Each structure stands twice: as C-alpha cells, then as structure tokens.
CSV table of C-alpha atoms and ligand atoms in Angstrom, one decimal:
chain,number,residue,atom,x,y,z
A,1,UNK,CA,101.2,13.7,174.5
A,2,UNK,CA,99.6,15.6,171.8
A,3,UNK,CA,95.8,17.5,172.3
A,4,UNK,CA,95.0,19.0,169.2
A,5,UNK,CA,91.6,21.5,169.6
A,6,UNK,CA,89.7,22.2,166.3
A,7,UNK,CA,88.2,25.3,167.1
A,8,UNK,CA,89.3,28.2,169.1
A,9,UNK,CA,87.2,27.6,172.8
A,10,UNK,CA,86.9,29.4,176.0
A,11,UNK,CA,90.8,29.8,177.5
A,12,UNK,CA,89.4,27.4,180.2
A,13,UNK,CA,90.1,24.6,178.1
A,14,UNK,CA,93.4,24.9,177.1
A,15,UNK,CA,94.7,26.2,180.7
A,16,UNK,CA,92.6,22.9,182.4
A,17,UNK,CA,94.2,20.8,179.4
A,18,UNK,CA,97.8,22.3,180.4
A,19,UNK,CA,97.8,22.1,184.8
A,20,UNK,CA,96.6,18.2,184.6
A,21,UNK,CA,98.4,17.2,181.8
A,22,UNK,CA,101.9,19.6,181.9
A,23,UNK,CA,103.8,17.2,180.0
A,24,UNK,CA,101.1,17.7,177.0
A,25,UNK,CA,101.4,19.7,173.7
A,26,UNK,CA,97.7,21.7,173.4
A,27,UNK,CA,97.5,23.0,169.9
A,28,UNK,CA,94.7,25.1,168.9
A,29,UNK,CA,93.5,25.9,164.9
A,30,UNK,CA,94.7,29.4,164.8
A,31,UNK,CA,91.8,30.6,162.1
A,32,UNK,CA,89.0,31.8,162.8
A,33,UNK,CA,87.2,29.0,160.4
A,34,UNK,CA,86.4,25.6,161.0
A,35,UNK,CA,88.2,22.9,159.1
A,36,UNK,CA,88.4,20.9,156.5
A,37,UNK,CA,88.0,17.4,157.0
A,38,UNK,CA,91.4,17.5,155.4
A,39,UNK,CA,92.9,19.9,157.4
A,40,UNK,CA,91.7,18.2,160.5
A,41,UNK,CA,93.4,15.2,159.3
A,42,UNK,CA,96.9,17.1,158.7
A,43,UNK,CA,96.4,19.1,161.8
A,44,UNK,CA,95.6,16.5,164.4
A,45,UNK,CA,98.2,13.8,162.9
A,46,UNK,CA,99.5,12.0,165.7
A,47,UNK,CA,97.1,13.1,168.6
A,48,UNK,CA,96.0,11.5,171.3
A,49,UNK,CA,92.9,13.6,171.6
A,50,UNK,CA,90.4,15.3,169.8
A,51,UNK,CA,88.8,18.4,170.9
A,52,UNK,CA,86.1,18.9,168.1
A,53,UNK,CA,82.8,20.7,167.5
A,54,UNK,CA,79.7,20.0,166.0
A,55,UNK,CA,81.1,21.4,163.0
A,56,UNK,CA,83.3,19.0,162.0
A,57,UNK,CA,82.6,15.9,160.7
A,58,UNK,CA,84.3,13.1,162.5
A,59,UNK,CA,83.4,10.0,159.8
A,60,UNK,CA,85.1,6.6,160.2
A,61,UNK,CA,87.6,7.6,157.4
A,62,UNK,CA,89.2,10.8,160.0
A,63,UNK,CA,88.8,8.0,163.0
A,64,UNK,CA,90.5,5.6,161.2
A,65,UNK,CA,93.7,8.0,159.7
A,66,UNK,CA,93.9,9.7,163.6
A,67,UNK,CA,93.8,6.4,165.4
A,68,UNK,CA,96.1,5.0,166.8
A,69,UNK,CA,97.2,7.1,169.0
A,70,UNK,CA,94.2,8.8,168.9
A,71,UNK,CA,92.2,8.1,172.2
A,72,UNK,CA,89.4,10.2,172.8
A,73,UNK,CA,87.1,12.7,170.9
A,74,UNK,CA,85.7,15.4,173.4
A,75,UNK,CA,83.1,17.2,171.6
A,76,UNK,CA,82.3,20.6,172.7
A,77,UNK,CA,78.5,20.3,172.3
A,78,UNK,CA,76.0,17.7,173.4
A,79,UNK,CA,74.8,16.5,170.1
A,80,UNK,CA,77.0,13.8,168.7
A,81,UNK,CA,75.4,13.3,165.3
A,82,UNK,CA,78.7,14.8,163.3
A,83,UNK,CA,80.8,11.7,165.0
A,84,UNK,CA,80.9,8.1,163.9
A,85,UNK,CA,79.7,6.8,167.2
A,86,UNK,CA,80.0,3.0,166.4
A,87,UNK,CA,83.0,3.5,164.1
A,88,UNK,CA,84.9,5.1,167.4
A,89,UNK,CA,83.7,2.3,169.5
A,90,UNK,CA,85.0,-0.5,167.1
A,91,UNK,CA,88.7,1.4,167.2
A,92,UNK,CA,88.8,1.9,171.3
A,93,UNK,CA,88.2,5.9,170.9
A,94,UNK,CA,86.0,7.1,174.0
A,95,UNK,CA,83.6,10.2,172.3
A,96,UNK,CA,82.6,12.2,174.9
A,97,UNK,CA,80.3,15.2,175.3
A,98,UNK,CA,78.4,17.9,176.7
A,99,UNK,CA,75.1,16.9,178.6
A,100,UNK,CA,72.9,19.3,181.1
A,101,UNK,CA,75.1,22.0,181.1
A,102,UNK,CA,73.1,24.0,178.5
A,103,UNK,CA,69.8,22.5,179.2
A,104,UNK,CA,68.8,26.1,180.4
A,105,UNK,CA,70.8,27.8,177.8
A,106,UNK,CA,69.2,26.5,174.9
A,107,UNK,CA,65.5,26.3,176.5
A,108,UNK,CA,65.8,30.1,176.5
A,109,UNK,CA,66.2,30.0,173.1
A,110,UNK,CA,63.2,28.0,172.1
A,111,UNK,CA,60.9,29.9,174.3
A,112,UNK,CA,62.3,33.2,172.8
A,113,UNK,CA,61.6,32.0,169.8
A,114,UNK,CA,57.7,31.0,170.5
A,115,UNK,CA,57.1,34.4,171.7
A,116,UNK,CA,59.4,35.9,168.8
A,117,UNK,CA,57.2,34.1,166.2
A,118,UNK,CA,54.1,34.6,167.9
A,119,UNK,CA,54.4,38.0,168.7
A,120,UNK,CA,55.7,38.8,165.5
A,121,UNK,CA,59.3,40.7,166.9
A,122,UNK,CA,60.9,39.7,163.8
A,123,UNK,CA,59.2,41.7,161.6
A,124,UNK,CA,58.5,44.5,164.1
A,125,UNK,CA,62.5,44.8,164.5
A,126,UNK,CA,63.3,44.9,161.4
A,127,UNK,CA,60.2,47.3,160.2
A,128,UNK,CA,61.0,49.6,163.5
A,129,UNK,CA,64.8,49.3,162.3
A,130,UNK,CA,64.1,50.5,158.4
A,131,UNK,CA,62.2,53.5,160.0
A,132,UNK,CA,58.9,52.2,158.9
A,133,UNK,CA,57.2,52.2,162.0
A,134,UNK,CA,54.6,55.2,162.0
A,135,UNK,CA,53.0,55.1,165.5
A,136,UNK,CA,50.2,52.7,167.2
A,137,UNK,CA,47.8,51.5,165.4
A,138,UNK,CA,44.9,49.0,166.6
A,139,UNK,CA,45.2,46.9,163.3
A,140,UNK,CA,48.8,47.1,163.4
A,141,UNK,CA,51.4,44.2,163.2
A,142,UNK,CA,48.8,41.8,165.6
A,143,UNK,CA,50.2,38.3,166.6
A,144,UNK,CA,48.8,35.9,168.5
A,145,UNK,CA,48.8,34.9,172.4
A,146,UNK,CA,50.9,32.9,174.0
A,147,UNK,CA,49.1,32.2,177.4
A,148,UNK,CA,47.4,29.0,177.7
A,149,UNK,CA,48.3,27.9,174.1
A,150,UNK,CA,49.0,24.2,173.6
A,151,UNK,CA,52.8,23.1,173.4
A,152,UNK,CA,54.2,20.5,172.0
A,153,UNK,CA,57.5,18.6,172.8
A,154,UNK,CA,58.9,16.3,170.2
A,155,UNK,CA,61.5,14.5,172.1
A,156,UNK,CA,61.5,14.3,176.4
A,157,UNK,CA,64.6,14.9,177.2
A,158,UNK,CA,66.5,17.8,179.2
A,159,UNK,CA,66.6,20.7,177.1
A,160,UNK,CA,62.5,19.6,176.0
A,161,UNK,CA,61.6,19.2,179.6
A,162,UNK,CA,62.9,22.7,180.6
A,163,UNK,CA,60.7,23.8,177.7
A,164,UNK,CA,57.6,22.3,178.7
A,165,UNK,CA,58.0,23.5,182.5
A,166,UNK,CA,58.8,27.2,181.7
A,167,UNK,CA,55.9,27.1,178.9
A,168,UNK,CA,53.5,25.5,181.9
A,169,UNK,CA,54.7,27.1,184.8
A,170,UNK,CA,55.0,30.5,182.9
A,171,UNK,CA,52.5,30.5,180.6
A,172,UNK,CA,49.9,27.9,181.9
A,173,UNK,CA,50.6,26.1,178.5
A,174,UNK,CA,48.5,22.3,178.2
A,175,UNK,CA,52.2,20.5,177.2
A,176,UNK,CA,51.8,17.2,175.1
A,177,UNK,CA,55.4,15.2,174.5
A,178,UNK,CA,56.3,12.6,172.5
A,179,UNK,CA,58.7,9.8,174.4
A,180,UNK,CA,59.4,6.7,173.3
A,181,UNK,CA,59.3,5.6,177.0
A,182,UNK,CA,56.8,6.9,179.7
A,183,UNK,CA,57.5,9.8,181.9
A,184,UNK,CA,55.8,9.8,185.0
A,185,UNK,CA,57.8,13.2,185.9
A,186,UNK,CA,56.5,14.9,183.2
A,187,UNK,CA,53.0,13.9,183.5
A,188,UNK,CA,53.0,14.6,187.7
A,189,UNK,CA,55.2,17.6,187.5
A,190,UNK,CA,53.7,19.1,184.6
A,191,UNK,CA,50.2,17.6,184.0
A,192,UNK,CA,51.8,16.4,180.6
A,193,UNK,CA,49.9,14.0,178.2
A,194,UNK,CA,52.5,11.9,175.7
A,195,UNK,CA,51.0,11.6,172.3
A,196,UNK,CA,51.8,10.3,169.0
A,197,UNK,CA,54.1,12.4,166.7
A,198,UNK,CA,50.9,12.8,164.0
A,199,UNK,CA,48.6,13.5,167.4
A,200,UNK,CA,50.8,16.1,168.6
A,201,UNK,CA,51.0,17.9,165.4
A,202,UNK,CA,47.5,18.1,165.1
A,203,UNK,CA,46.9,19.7,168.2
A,204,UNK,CA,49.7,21.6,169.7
A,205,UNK,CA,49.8,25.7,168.9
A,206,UNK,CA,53.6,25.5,169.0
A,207,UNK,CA,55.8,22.6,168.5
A,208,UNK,CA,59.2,22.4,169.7
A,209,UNK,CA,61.6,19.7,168.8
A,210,UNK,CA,64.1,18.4,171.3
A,211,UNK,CA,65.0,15.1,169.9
A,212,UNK,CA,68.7,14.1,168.7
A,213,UNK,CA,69.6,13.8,165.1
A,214,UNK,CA,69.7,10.1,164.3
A,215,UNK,CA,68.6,8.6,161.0
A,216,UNK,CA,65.1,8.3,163.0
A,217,UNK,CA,64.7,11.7,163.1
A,218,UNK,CA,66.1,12.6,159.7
A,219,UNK,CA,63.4,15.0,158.0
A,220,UNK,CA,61.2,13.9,160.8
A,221,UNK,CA,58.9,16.6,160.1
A,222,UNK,CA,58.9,16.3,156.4
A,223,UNK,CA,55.6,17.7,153.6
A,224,UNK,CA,53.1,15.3,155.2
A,225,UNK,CA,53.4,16.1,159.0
A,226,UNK,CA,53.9,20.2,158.0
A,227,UNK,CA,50.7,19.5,156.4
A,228,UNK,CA,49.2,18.1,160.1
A,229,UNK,CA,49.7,20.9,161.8
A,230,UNK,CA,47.1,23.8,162.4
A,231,UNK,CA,47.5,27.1,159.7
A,232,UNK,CA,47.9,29.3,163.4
A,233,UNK,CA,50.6,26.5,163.9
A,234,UNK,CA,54.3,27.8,165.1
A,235,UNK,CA,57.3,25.3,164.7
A,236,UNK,CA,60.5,25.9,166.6
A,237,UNK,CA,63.8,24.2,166.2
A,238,UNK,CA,66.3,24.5,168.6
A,239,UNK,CA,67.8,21.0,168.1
A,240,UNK,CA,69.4,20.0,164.6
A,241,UNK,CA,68.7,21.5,161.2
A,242,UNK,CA,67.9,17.7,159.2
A,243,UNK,CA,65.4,17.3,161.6
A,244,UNK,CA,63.0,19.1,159.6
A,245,UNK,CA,62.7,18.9,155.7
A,246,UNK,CA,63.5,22.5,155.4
A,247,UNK,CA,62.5,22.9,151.8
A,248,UNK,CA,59.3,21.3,152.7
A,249,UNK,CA,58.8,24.0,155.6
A,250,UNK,CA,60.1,27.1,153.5
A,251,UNK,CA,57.2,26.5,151.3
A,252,UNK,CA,54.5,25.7,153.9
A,253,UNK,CA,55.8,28.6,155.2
A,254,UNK,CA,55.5,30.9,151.5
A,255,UNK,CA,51.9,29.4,151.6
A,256,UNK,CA,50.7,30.2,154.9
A,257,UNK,CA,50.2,26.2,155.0
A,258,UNK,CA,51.3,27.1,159.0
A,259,UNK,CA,51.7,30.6,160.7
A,260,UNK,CA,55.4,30.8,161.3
A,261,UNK,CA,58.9,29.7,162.3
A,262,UNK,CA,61.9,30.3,164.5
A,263,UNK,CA,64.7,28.6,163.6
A,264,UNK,CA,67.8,28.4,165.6
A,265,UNK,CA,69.2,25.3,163.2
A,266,UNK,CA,69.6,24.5,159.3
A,267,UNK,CA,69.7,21.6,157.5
A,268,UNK,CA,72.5,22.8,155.2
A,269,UNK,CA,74.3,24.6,157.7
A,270,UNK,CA,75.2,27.7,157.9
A,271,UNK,CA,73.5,27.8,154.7
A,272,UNK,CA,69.4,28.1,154.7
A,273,UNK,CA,67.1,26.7,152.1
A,274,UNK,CA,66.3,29.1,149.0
A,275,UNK,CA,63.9,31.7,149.9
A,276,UNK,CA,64.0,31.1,153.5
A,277,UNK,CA,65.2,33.9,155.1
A,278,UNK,CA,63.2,36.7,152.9
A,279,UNK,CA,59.7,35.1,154.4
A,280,UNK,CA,58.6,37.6,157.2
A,281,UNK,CA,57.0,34.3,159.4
A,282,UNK,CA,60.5,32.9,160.4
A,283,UNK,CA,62.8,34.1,163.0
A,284,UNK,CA,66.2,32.8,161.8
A,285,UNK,CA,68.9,32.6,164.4
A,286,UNK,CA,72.4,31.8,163.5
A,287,UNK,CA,72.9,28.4,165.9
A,288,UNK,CA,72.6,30.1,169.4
A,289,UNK,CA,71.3,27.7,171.6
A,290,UNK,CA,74.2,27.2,173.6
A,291,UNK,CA,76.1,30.7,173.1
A,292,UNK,CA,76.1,32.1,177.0
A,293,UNK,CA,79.7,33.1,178.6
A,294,UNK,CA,78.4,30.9,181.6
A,295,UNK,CA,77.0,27.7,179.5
A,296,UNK,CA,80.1,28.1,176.8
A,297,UNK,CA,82.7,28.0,180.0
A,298,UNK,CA,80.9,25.1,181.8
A,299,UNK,CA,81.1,23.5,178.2
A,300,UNK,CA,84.9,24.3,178.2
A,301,UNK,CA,85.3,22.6,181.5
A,302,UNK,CA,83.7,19.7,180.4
A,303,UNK,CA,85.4,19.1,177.4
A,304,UNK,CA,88.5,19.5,179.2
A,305,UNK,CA,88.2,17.3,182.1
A,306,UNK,CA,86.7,14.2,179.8
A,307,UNK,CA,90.4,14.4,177.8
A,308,UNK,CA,92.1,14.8,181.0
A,309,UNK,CA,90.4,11.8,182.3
A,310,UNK,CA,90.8,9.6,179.4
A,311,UNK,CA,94.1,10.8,178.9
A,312,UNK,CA,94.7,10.1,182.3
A,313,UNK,CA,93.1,6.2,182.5
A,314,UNK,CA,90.3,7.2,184.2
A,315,UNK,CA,86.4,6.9,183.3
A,316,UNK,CA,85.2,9.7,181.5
A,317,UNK,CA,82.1,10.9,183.3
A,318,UNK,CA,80.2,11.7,179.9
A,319,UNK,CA,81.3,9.2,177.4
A,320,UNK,CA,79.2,8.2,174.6
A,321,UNK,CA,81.4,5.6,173.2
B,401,GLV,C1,74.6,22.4,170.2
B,401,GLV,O1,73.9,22.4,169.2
B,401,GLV,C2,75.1,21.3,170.8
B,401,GLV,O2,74.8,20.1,170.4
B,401,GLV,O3,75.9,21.5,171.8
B,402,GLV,C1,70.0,17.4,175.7
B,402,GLV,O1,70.8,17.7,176.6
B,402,GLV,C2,68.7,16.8,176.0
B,402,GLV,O2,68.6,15.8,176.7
B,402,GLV,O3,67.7,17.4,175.5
C-alpha cells in the first residue's frame, strides 16, 4: 500500500497513517512548495491514496493517470473546488474532506477582518509601524462602528452561521443571509431575515461570503453587484478568491465606489490583482482562515482517518464522492 501526501501536514497525519495501516509506505513531498500537477503525477504514481490540499489541482487528467490503484483523495481542507468531483466519482475514487472542524477557525477570521476594515487597523499598523504616528488627534485615522451595523451572509452554511451569531450576539448586528433553502435556525436563533443576493447588497453594512466555489458562484460578486452595495459598504472574503471579480473590486475599491476590504482569499492565488495591495481600504491576509495549531491538527486527524477508512473498506465519514 502506497499513501503519497502532497504537502508537508501536522505529524499527526503521517503517524495516524503509519499505526492503522503498518504495512503502508507514507511518502511526504520533501519541499517546502506545492507541486506541479506534473510532479504530483510522478510523485504519487502507483498510490492508493491521495493526501492533497487545496493547492493542487486534482483535474480528471491527474484522476485518470493515478487511478487505478488510486482509491481515495483526502483533501486537507473543506472546500473541494480544486478536485474533479464527478470525474472521481465516475472512476470509483472516494474524495473526502474537512467539514466543521474549522468552522470557528475561519469565523475568527472574517469577524477580524470586519473590525480590521472598519476600524481601519490596517493602515493604523502599518502608519504606527513606519513611525508616522504623531500622537492622538480627534480627526485622526476615524473609522466607522461596528455595533448594531447590518451584516450580511452570502451563503448559510457553518462557517456563515458562526459569523452571523458572533456578529449578533456580540455586536447586536441585524444579520440578513442568503440560502437557497429556508433556515428556521437562523431566523429563531438569530432573528435572521433571508434575502435576495441584489437585496442583501443593498442593505447590509458588511457583507461576508461563506458560500463554496462552484461555477454558481464564479465572480458572484462581479462590477454590477459591487456597484449595489452602499459607498460605507465593507466586503469580506474568507471563502474562495473566484468568488469575487477581483479586478472589478480593486477598482471599486481605487474609486471609493465601497469603503473597504479584507481579503483572506484571491482569485489568482497567491497572486493579487494589479494594484490591490497598495490601496490603504483592504486588509489582505495571506489564506489564514484555517491556520490554528488546534484546527490544523483536528484537520490532520481527519484527513488521516478518512484514508485509513477507505483504505481499510470502511465508509469514510466525510466523503464527497
Ligand atoms: C480552506 O480554505 C479550506 O477549504 O479548508
Ligand atoms: C463550511 O464548512 C461551511 O459549511 O461553511
């Protein structure tokens, strides 16, 4: 039995990987790089299973050259846009994830970066750090509020529903989602109203997005919907960079067209769109969401168990395919 691992991960993983399956060779890449999609082909010849991150792009022509033998693909994230769901499903390759465990992880960063955008710590930091900052001043650096703002959710699931409850519960926020089914728990736990994408826009203070990548979603907020939005608008994304047309939100962002950004994702990633990062209205982190010791481990444990269950003929307990 052959596990090849993309990406160096938590130890967790390979030591979980080598007790339940002792008979198993666990090879790890040994730079500290992602792949190729070459070099994942070469390097995971012959495996059995895939551990793989959302870096690397798992298209029907890597499925196809790994299996047979390959038989499962444990992704050590939740999204799963990078991996060619159906094109697994068609060749008997389970895909399996990373669900709830960093629900709370990554709902820490979007709320940091609502307050980080709103508050203006972005520019503060960097001012403060350059030795520019020459003592209070009543006009000085002045954001705006968070408190009883409105909020709203593109996309009820987990991560967006941990959102919402720390922005109402914490911040008596008004939350407005969008869901393409109805959620009595967010309405009777949160006093959350669903409203249409366009709706939403209009009237929320701070948008987050918490809705997968799928070609749905693709440059779901694009020109037209930027242009929706309130000029004291902030838009957060914490979920996946193609969400958002980022070209189109760099310049509605250069024209003041809405008041800021915090960005945790890219569309290009890691690379940003032209001009992004020397706008002082975005917050640019470099794909944090998940990046705890505790959430990374739990991921680790995850990852491992779903191979050691498919490897083992049992039901994976997160399988997406
Ligand atoms: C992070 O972005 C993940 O999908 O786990
Ligand atoms: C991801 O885990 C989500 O459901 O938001």
């Amino acid at each position: 039995m052959f596990i090849y691992i993309t990406r160096a991960v938590p130890e967790i993983v390979p030591q979980m990987l080598r007790s339940a399956l002792p008979q198993a060779r666990v090879e790890v890449n040994p730079h500290d790089r992602n792949l190729t999609h070459a070099e994942i082909a070469t390097a995971a010849r012959g495996a059995d299973a895939l551990v793989c991150t959302l870096a690397d792009p798992v298209d029907a022509v890597l499925l196809q050259a790994l299996a047979p033998p390959l038989r499962v693909v444990s992704t050590y994230a939740v999204g799963t846009n990078n991996i060619d769901l159906e094109c697994a499903g068609r060749l008997g390759v389970r895909v399996c994830n990373t669900p709830g465990v960093l629900t709370d992880a990554t709902a820490e960063v979007a709320v940091g970066l609502m307050l980080a955008c709103a508050r203006r710590f972005g520019e503060g930091e960097r001012l403060t750090r350059a030795g520019r900052f020459e003592g209070w001043a009543p006009l000085f650096l002045r954001g705006q509020g968070v408190y009883g703002k409105t909020v709203g959710i593109v996309g009820a699931g987990r991560i967006g529903f941990r959102v919402a409850r720390t922005m109402r519960k914490g911040f008596d926020c008004p939350i407005l989602y969008t869901s393409r089914t109805p959620r009595p728990d967010w309405e009777s736990e949160l006093g959350a109203r669903p409203a249409p994408l366009d709706d939403l826009l209009a009237q929320s203070d701070f948008v987050s997005l918490h809705c997968p990548l799928t070609p749905r979603t693709r440059h779901l907020i694009d020109a037209a919907r930027l242009d929706l939005m309130k000029p004291t608008a902030v838009l957060v994304n914490t979920a996946r960079g193609p969400v958002v047309d980022e070209a189109a939100l760099a310049d509605a962002l250069r024209r003041g067209r809405i008041a800021g950004a915090g960005l945790d994702v890219y569309e290009h990633e890691p690379a940003l769109a032209p001009g992004l990062a020397n706008l002082d209205n975005v917050v640019v982190l470099p794909h944090l969401g998940s990046a705890t010791v505790e959430t990374r481990d739990e991921m680790g444990r995850m990852c491992a168990q779903a191979v050691i269950d498919v490897l083992s003929g049992r039901e994976p307990a997160h399988a997406v395919a």
